[in-house]
PDB file of C-alpha atoms in Angstrom:
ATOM      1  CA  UNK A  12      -5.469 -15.683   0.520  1.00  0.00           C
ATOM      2  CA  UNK A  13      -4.404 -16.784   3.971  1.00  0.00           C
ATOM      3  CA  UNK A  14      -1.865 -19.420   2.897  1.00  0.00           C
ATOM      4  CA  UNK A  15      -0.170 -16.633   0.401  1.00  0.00           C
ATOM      5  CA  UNK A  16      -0.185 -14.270   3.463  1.00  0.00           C
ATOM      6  CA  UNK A  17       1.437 -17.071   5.529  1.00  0.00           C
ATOM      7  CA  UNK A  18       3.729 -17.536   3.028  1.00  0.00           C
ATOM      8  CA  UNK A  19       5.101 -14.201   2.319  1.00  0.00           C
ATOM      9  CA  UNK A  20       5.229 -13.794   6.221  1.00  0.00           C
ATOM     10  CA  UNK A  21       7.501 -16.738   6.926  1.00  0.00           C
ATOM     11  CA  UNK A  22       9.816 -15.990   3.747  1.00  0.00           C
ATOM     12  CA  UNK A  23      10.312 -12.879   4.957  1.00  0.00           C
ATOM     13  CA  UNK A  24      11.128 -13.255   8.700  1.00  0.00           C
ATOM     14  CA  UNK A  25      13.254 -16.436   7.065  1.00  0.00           C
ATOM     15  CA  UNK A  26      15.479 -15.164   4.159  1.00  0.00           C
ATOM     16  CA  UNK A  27      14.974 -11.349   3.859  1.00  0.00           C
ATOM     17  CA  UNK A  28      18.669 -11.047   2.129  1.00  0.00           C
ATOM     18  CA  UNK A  29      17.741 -13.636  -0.508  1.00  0.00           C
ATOM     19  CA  UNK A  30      14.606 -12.489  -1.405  1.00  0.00           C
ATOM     20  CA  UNK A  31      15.876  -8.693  -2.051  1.00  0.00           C
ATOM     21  CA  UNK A  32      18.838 -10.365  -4.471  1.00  0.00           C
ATOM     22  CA  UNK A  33      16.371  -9.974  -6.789  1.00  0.00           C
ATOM     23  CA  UNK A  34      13.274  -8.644  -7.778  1.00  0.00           C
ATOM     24  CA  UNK A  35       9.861 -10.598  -6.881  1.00  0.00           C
ATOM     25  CA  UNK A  36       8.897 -11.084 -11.377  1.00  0.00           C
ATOM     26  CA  UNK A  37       5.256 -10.326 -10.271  1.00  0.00           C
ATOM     27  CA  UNK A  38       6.248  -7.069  -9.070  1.00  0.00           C
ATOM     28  CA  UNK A  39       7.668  -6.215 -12.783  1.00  0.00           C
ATOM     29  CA  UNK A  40       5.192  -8.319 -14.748  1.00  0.00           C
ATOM     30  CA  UNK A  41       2.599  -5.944 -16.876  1.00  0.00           C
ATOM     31  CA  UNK A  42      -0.991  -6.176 -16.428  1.00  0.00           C
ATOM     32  CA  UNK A  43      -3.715  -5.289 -18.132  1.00  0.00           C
ATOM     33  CA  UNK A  44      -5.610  -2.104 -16.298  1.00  0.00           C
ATOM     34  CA  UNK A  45      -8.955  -3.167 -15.812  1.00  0.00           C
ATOM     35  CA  UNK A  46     -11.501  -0.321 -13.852  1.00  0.00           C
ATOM     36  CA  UNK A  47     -12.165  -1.167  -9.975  1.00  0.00           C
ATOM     37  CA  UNK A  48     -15.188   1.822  -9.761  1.00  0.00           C
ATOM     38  CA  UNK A  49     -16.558   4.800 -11.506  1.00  0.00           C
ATOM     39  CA  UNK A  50     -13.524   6.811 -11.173  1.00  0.00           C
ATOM     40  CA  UNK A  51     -11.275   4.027  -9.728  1.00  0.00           C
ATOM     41  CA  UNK A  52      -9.054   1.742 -11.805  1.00  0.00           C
ATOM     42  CA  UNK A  53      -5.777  -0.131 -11.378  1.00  0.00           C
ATOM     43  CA  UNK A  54      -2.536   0.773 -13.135  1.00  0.00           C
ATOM     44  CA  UNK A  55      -0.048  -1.446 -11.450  1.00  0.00           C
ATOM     45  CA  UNK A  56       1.600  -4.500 -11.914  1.00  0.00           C
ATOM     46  CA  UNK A  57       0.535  -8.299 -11.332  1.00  0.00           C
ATOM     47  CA  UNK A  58       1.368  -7.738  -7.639  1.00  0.00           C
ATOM     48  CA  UNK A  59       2.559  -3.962  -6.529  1.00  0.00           C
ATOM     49  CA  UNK A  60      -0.851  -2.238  -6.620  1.00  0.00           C
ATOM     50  CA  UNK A  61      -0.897   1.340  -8.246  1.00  0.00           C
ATOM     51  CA  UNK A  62      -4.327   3.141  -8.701  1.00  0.00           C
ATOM     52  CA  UNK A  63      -5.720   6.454 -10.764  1.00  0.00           C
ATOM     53  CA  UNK A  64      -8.442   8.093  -9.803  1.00  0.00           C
ATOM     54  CA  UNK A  65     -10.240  10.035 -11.900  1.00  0.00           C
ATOM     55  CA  UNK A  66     -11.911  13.586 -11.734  1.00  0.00           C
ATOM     56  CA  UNK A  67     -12.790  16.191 -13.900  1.00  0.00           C
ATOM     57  CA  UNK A  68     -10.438  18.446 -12.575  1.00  0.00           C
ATOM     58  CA  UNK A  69      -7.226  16.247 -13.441  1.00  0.00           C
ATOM     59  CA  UNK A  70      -6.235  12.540 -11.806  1.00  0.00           C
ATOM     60  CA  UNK A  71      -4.725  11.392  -8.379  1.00  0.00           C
ATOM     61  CA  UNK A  72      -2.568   8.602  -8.846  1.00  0.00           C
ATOM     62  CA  UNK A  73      -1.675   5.859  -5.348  1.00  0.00           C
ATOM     63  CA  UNK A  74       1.737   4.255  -5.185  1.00  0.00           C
ATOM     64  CA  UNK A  75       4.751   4.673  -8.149  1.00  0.00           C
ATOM     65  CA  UNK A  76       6.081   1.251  -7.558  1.00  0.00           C
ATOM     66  CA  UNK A  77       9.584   0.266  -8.192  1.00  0.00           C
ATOM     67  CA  UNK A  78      12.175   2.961  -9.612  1.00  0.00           C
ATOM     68  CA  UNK A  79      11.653   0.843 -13.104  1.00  0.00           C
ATOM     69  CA  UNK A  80       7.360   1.187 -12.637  1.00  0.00           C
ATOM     70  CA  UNK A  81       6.860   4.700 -14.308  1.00  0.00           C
ATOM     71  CA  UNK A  82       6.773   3.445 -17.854  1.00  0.00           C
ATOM     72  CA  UNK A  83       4.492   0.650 -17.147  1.00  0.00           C
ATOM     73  CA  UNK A  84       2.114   2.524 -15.295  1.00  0.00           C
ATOM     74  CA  UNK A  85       2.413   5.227 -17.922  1.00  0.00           C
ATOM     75  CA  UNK A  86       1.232   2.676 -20.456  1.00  0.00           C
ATOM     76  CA  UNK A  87      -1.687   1.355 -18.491  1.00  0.00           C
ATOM     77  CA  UNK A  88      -2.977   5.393 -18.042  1.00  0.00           C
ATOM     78  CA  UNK A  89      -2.497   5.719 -21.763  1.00  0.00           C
ATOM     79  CA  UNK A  90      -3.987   2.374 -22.530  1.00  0.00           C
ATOM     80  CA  UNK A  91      -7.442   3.093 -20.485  1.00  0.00           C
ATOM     81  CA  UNK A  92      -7.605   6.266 -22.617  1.00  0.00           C
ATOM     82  CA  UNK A  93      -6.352   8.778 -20.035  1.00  0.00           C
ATOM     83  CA  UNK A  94      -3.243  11.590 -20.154  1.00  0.00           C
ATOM     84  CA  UNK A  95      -0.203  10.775 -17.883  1.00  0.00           C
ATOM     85  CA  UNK A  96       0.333  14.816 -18.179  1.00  0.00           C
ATOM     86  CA  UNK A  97      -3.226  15.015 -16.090  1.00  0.00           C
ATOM     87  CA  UNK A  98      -2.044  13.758 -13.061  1.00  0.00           C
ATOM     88  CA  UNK A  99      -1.654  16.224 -10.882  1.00  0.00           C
ATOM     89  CA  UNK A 100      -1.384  14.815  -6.995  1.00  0.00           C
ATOM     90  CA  UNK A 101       0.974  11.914  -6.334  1.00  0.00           C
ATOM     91  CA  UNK A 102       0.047   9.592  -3.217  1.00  0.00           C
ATOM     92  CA  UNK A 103       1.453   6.283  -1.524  1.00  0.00           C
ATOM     93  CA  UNK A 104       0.826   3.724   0.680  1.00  0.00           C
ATOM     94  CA  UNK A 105       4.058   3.269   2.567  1.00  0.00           C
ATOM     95  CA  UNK A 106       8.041   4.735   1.835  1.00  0.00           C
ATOM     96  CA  UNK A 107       9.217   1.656   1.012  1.00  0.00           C
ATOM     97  CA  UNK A 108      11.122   1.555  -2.234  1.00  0.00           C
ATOM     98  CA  UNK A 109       8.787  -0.916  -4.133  1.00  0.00           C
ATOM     99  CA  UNK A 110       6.165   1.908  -3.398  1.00  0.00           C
ATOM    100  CA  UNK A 111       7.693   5.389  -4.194  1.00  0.00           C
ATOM    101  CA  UNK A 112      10.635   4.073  -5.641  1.00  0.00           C
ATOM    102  CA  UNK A 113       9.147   5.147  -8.932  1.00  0.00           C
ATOM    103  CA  UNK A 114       8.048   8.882  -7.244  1.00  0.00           C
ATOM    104  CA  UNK A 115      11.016  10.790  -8.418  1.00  0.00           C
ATOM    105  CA  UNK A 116      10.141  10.056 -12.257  1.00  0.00           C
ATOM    106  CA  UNK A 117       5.937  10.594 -11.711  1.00  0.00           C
ATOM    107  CA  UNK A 118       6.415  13.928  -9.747  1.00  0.00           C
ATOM    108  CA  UNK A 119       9.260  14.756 -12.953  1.00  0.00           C
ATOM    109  CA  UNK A 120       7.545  14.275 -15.676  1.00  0.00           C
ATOM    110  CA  UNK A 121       3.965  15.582 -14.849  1.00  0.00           C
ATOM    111  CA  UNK A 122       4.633  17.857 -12.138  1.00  0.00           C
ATOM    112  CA  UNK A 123       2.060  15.877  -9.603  1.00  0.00           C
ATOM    113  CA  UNK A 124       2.072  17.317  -6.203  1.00  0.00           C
ATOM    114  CA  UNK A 125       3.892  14.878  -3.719  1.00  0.00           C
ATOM    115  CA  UNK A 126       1.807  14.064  -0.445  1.00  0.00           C
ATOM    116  CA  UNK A 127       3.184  11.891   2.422  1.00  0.00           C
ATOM    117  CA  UNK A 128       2.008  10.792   5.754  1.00  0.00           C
ATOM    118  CA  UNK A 129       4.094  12.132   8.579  1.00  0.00           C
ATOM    119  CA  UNK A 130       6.466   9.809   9.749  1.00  0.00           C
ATOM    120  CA  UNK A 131       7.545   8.532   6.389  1.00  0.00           C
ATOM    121  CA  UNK A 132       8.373  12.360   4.985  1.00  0.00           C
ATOM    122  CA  UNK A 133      11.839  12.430   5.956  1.00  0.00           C
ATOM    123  CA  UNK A 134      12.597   8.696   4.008  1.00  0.00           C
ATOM    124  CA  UNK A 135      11.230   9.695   1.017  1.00  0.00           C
ATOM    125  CA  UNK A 136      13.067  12.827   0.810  1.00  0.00           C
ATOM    126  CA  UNK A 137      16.169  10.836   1.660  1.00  0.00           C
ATOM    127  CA  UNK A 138      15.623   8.426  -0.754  1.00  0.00           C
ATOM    128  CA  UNK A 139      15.362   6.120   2.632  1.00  0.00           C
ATOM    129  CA  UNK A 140      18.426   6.829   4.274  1.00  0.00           C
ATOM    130  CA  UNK A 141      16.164   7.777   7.502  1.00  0.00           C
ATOM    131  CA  UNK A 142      14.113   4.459   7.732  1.00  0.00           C
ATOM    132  CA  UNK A 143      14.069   3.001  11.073  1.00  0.00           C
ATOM    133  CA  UNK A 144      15.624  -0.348   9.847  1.00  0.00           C
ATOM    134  CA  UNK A 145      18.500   1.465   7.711  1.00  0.00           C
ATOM    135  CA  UNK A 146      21.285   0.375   6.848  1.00  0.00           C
ATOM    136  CA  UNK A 147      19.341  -2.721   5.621  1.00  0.00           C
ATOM    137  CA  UNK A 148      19.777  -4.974   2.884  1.00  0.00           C
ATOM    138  CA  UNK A 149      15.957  -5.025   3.236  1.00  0.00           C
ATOM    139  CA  UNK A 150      15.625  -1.368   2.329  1.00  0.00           C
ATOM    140  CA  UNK A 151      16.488  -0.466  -0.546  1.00  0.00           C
ATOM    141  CA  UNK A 152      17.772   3.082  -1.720  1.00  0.00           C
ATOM    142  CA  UNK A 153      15.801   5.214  -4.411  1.00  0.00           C
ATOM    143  CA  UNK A 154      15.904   8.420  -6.232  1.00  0.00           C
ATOM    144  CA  UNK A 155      15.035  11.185  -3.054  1.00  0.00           C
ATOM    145  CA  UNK A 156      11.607  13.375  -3.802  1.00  0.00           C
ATOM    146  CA  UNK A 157      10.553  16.820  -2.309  1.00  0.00           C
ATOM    147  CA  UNK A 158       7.354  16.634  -0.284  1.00  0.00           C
ATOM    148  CA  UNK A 159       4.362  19.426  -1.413  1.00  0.00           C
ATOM    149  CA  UNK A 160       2.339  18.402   1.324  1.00  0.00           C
ATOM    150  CA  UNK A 161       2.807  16.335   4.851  1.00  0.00           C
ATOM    151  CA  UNK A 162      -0.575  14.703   5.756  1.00  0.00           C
ATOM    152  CA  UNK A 163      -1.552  13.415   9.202  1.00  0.00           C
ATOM    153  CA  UNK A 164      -4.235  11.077  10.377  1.00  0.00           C
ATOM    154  CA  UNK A 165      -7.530  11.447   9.075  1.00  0.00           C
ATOM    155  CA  UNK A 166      -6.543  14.462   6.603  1.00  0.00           C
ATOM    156  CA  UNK A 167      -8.405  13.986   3.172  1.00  0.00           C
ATOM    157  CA  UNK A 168      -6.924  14.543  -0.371  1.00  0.00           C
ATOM    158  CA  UNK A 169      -9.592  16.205  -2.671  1.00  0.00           C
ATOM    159  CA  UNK A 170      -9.429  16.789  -6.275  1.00  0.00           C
ATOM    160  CA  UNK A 171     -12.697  17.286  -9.254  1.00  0.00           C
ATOM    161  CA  UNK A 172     -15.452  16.438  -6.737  1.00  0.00           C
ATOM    162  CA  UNK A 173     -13.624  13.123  -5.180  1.00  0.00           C
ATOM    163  CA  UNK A 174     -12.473  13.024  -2.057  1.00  0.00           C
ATOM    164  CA  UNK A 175     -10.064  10.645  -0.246  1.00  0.00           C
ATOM    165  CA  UNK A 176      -9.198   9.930   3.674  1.00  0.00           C
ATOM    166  CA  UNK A 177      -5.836   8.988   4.644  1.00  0.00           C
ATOM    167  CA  UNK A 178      -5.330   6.919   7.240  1.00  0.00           C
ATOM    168  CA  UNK A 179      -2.311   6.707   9.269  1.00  0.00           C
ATOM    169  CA  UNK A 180      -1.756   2.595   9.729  1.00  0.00           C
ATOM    170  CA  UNK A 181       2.042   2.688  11.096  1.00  0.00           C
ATOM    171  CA  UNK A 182       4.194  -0.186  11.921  1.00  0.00           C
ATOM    172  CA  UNK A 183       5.224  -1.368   8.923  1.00  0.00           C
ATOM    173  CA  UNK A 184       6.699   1.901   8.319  1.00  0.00           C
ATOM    174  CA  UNK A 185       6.263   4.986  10.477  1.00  0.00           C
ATOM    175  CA  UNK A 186       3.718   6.966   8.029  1.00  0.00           C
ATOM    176  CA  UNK A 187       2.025   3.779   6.375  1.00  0.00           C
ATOM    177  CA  UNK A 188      -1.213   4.879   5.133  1.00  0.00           C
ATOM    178  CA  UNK A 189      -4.183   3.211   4.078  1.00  0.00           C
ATOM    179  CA  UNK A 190      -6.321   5.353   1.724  1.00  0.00           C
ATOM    180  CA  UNK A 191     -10.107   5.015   1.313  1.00  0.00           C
ATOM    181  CA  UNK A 192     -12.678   6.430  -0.602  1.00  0.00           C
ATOM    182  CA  UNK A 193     -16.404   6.238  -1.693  1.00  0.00           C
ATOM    183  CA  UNK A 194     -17.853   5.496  -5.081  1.00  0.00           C
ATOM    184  CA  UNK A 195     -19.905   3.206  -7.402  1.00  0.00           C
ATOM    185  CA  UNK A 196     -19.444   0.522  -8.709  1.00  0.00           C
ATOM    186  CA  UNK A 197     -20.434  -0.331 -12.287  1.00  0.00           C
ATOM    187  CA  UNK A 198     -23.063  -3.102 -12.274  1.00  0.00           C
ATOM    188  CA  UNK A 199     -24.410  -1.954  -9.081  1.00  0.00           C
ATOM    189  CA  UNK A 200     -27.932   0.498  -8.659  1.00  0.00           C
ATOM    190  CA  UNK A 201     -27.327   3.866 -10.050  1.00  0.00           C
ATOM    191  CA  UNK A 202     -26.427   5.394  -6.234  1.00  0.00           C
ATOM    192  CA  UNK A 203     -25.297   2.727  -4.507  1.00  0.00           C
ATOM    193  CA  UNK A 204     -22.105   3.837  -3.128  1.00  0.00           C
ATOM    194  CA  UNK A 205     -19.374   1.437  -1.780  1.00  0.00           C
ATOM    195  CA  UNK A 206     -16.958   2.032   1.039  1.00  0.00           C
ATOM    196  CA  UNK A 207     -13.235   1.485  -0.899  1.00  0.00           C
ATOM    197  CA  UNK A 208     -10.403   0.478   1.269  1.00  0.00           C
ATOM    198  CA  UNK A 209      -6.705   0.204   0.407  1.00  0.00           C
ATOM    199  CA  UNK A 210      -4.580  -1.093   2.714  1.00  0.00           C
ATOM    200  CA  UNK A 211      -1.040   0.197   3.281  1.00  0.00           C
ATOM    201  CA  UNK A 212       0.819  -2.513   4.932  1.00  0.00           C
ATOM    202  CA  UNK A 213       0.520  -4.686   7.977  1.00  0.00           C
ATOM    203  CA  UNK A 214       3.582  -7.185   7.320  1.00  0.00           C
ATOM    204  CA  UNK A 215       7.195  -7.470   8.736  1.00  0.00           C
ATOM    205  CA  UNK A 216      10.089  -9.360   9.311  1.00  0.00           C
ATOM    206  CA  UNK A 217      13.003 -10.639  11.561  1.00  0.00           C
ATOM    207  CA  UNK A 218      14.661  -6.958  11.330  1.00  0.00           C
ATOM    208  CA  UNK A 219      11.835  -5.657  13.182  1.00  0.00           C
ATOM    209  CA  UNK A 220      12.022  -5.232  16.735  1.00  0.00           C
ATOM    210  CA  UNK A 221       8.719  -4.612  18.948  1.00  0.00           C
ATOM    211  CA  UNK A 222      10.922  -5.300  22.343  1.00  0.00           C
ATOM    212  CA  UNK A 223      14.035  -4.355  23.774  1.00  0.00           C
ATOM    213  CA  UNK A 224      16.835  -6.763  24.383  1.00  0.00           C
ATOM    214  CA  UNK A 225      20.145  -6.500  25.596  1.00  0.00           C
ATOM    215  CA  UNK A 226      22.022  -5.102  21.744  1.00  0.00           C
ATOM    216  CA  UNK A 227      18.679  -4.822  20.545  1.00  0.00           C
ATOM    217  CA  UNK A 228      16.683  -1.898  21.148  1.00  0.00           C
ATOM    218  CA  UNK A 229      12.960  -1.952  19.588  1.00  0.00           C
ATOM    219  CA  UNK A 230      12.727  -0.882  15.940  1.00  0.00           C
ATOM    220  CA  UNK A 231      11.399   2.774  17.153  1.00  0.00           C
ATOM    221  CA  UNK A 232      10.033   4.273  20.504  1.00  0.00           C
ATOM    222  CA  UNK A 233       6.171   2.726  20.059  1.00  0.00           C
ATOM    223  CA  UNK A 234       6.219   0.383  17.128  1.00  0.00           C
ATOM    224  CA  UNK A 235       4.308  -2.203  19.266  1.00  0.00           C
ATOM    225  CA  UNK A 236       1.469   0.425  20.033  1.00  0.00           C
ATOM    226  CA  UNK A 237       1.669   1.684  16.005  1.00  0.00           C
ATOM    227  CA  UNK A 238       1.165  -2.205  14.850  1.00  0.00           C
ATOM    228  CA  UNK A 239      -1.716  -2.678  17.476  1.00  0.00           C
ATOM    229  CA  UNK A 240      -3.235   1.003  16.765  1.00  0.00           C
ATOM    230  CA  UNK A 241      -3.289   0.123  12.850  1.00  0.00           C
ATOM    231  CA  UNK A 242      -4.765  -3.829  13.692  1.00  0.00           C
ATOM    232  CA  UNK A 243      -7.906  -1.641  15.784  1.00  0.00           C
ATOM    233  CA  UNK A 244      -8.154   1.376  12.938  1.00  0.00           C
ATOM    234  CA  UNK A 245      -8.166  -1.588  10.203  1.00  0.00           C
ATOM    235  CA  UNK A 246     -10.983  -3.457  11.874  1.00  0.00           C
ATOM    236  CA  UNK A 247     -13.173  -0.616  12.429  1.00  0.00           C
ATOM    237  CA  UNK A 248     -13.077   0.958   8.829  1.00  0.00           C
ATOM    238  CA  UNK A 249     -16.251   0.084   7.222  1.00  0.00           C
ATOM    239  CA  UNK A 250     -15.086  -1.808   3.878  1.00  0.00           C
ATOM    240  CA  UNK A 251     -17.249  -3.187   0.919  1.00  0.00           C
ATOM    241  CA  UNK A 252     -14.394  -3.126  -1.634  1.00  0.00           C
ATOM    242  CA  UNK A 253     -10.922  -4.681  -0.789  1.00  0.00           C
ATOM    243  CA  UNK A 254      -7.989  -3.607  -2.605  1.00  0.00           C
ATOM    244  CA  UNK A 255      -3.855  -3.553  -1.225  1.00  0.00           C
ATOM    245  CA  UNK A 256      -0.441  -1.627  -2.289  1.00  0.00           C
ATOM    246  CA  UNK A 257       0.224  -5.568  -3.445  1.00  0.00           C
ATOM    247  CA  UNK A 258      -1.839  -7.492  -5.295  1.00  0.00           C
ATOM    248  CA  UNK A 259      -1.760 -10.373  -3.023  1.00  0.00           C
ATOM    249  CA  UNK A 260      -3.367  -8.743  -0.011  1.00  0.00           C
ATOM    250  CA  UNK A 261      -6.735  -8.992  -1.773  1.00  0.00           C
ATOM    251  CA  UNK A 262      -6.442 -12.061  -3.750  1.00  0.00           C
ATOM    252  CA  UNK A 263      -6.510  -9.923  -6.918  1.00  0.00           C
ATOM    253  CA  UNK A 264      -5.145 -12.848  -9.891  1.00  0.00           C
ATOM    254  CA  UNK A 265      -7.470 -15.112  -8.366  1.00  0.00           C
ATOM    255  CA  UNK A 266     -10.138 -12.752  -8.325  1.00  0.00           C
ATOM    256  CA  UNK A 267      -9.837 -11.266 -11.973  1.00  0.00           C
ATOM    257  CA  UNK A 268     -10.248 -14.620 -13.507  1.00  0.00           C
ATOM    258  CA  UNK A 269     -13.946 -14.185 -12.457  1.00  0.00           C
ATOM    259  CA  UNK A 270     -14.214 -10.159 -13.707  1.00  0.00           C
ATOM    260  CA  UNK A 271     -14.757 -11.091 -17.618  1.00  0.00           C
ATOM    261  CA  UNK A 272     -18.105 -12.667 -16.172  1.00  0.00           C
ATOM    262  CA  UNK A 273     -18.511 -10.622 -12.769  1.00  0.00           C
ATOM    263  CA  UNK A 274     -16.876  -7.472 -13.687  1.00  0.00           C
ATOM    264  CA  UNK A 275     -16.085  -4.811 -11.009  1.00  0.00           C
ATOM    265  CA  UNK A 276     -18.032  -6.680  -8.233  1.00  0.00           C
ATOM    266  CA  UNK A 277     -15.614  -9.326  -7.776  1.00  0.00           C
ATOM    267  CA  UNK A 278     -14.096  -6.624  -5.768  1.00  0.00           C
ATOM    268  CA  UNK A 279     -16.613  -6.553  -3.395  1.00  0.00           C
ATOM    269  CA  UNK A 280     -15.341  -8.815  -0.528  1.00  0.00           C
ATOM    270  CA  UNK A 281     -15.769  -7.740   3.115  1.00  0.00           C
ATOM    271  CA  UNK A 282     -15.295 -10.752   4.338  1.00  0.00           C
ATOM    272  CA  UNK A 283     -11.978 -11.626   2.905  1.00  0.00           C
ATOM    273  CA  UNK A 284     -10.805  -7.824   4.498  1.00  0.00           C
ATOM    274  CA  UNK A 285     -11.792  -9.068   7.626  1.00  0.00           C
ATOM    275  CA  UNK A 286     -10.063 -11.863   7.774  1.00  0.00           C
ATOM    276  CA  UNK A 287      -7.364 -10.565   6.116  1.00  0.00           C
ATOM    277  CA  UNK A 288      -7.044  -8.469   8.929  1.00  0.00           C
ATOM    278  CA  UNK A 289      -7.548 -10.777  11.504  1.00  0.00           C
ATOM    279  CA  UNK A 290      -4.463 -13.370  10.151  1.00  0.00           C
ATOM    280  CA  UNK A 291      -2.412 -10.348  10.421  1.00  0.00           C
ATOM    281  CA  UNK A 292      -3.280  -9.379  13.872  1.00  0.00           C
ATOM    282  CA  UNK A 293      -2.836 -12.774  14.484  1.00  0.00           C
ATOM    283  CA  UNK A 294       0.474 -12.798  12.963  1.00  0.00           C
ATOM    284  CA  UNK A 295       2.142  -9.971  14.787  1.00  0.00           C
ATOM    285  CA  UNK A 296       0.740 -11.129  18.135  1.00  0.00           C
ATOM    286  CA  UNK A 297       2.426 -14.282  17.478  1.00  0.00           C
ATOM    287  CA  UNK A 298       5.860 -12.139  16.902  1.00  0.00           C
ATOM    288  CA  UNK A 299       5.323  -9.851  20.032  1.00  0.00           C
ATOM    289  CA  UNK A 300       4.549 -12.811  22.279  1.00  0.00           C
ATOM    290  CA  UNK A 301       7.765 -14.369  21.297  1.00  0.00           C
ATOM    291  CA  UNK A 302       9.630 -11.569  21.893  1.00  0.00           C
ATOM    292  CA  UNK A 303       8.389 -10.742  25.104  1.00  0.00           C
ATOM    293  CA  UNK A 304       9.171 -14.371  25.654  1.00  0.00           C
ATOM    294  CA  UNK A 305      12.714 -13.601  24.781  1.00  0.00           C
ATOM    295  CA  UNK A 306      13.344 -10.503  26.412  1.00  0.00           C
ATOM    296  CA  UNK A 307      12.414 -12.217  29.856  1.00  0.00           C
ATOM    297  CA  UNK A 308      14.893 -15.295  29.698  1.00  0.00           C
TER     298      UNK A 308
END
């Protein structure tokens, strides 16, 4: 997990225009849904992570994925035996356009209320013509969306008797939010409940500026403080289960090759959260170091 976190890192701060000339084929590639808890399962793609949850009172469904995602998350609702028409509150890790690109369609064609951290409101309902980094060839436009409901740090979604805490983890983009949750997980003691994390975002790239230099001023007033306010918020949230808004942040392929024998547990890795954590903290001091380096010279 730490070499494809490396790896992503330095492509990105390397060649951000020739990675965005086309699409990342995991991002696109279906697969199958496969349940992460009781009322938890995944309906994304081999990488971008999208996620229903499930109450009696209708579904909540995290991240829309690309503008070309709403049919293939569609399928994976049907194909787990649930009704897209049921969702009713649309949610999202970050206002990037391979995470709400796909918003415009969900919210369209079953009505979901839109929620969105503060900070990232204005880009989605802009269709990102107010992110930080725009113009970019790194951000790409998508369909604009109304927003029902702005949420804030520490606000919780509830919905049927399940209950979710959003958590604003901004740097990556000014509202990123990392969403947890508690539930059970099947194989586990009837009442054992597990502490569900999924993070947001912690990455960046050359674009992003945590230090003013002469023709550079920083990315926004405080990005330095969001990135190291997110790093502290990540570390202390109590985590059992590990998921991402990509795939890759929790070593899912690798991990469902074990779930035909393990099942849901395979998800269970606090450990591998931690240290995922940790290489990105380590990561962005890295950045700001060489920054400040720069700025002084």
């Amino acid at each position: 997990m730490r070499a494809i976190f490396c790896c992503l890192f330095l492509l990105l701060s390397c060649s951000p225009k020739a990675i965005l000339a086309e699409v990342d084929p995991s991002q696109t590639t279906p697969i199958a849904p496969f349940r992460i808890a009781d009322n938890l399962y995944y309906v994304g793609s081999e990488d971008l992570g999208s996620y229903l949850v499930v109450t009696p009172k209708g579904n909540i469904l995290i991240n829309a994925n690309l503008a070309n995602s709403p049919p293939q998350i569609r399928a994976s609702v049907e194909k787990l035996g649930f009704h897209w028409s049921d969702t009713r509150i649309l949610l999202n890790s970050q206002a990037h356009f391979d995470h709400v690109g796909g918003a415009a369609q969900v919210v369209r064609e079953t009505h979901a209320r839109n929620m969105v951290m503060d900070g990232d409101v204005s880009v989605v309902e802009t269709g990102a013509r107010t992110d930080f980094l725009s113009p970019s060839p790194n951000i790409a436009p998508y369909a604009p969306v109304h927003v029902d409901r702005v949420l804030h740090d520490g606000d919780t979604v509830s919905l049927g008797g399940v209950t979710l805490t959003a958590h604003k983890t901004a740097g990556h983009t000014r509202g990123c939010t990392t969403w947890t949750m508690r539930s059970h997980v099947p194989g586990e003691p009837a009442g054992t409940m597990r502490n569900i994390v999924i993070v947001g975002g912690v990455s960046f790239w050359s674009e992003y500026h945590f230090v003013a230099t002469p023709g550079h001023p920083v990315s926004y007033p405080g990005i330095a403080q969001d990135f190291q306010r997110t790093f502290a918020e990540l570390r202390a949230l109590p985590c059992d289960v590990f998921l991402g808004a990509h795939g890759q942040y929790f070593d899912m392929l690798a991990k469902l090759k074990r779930y035909p024998q393990a099942g849901p547990q395979v998800f269970i890795d606090p450990a591998g959260y931690q240290a995922f954590v940790a290489d990105a903290q380590e990561t962005f001091k890295k950045a700001l170091s060489k920054q400040e380096a720069a700025a002084a010279h």
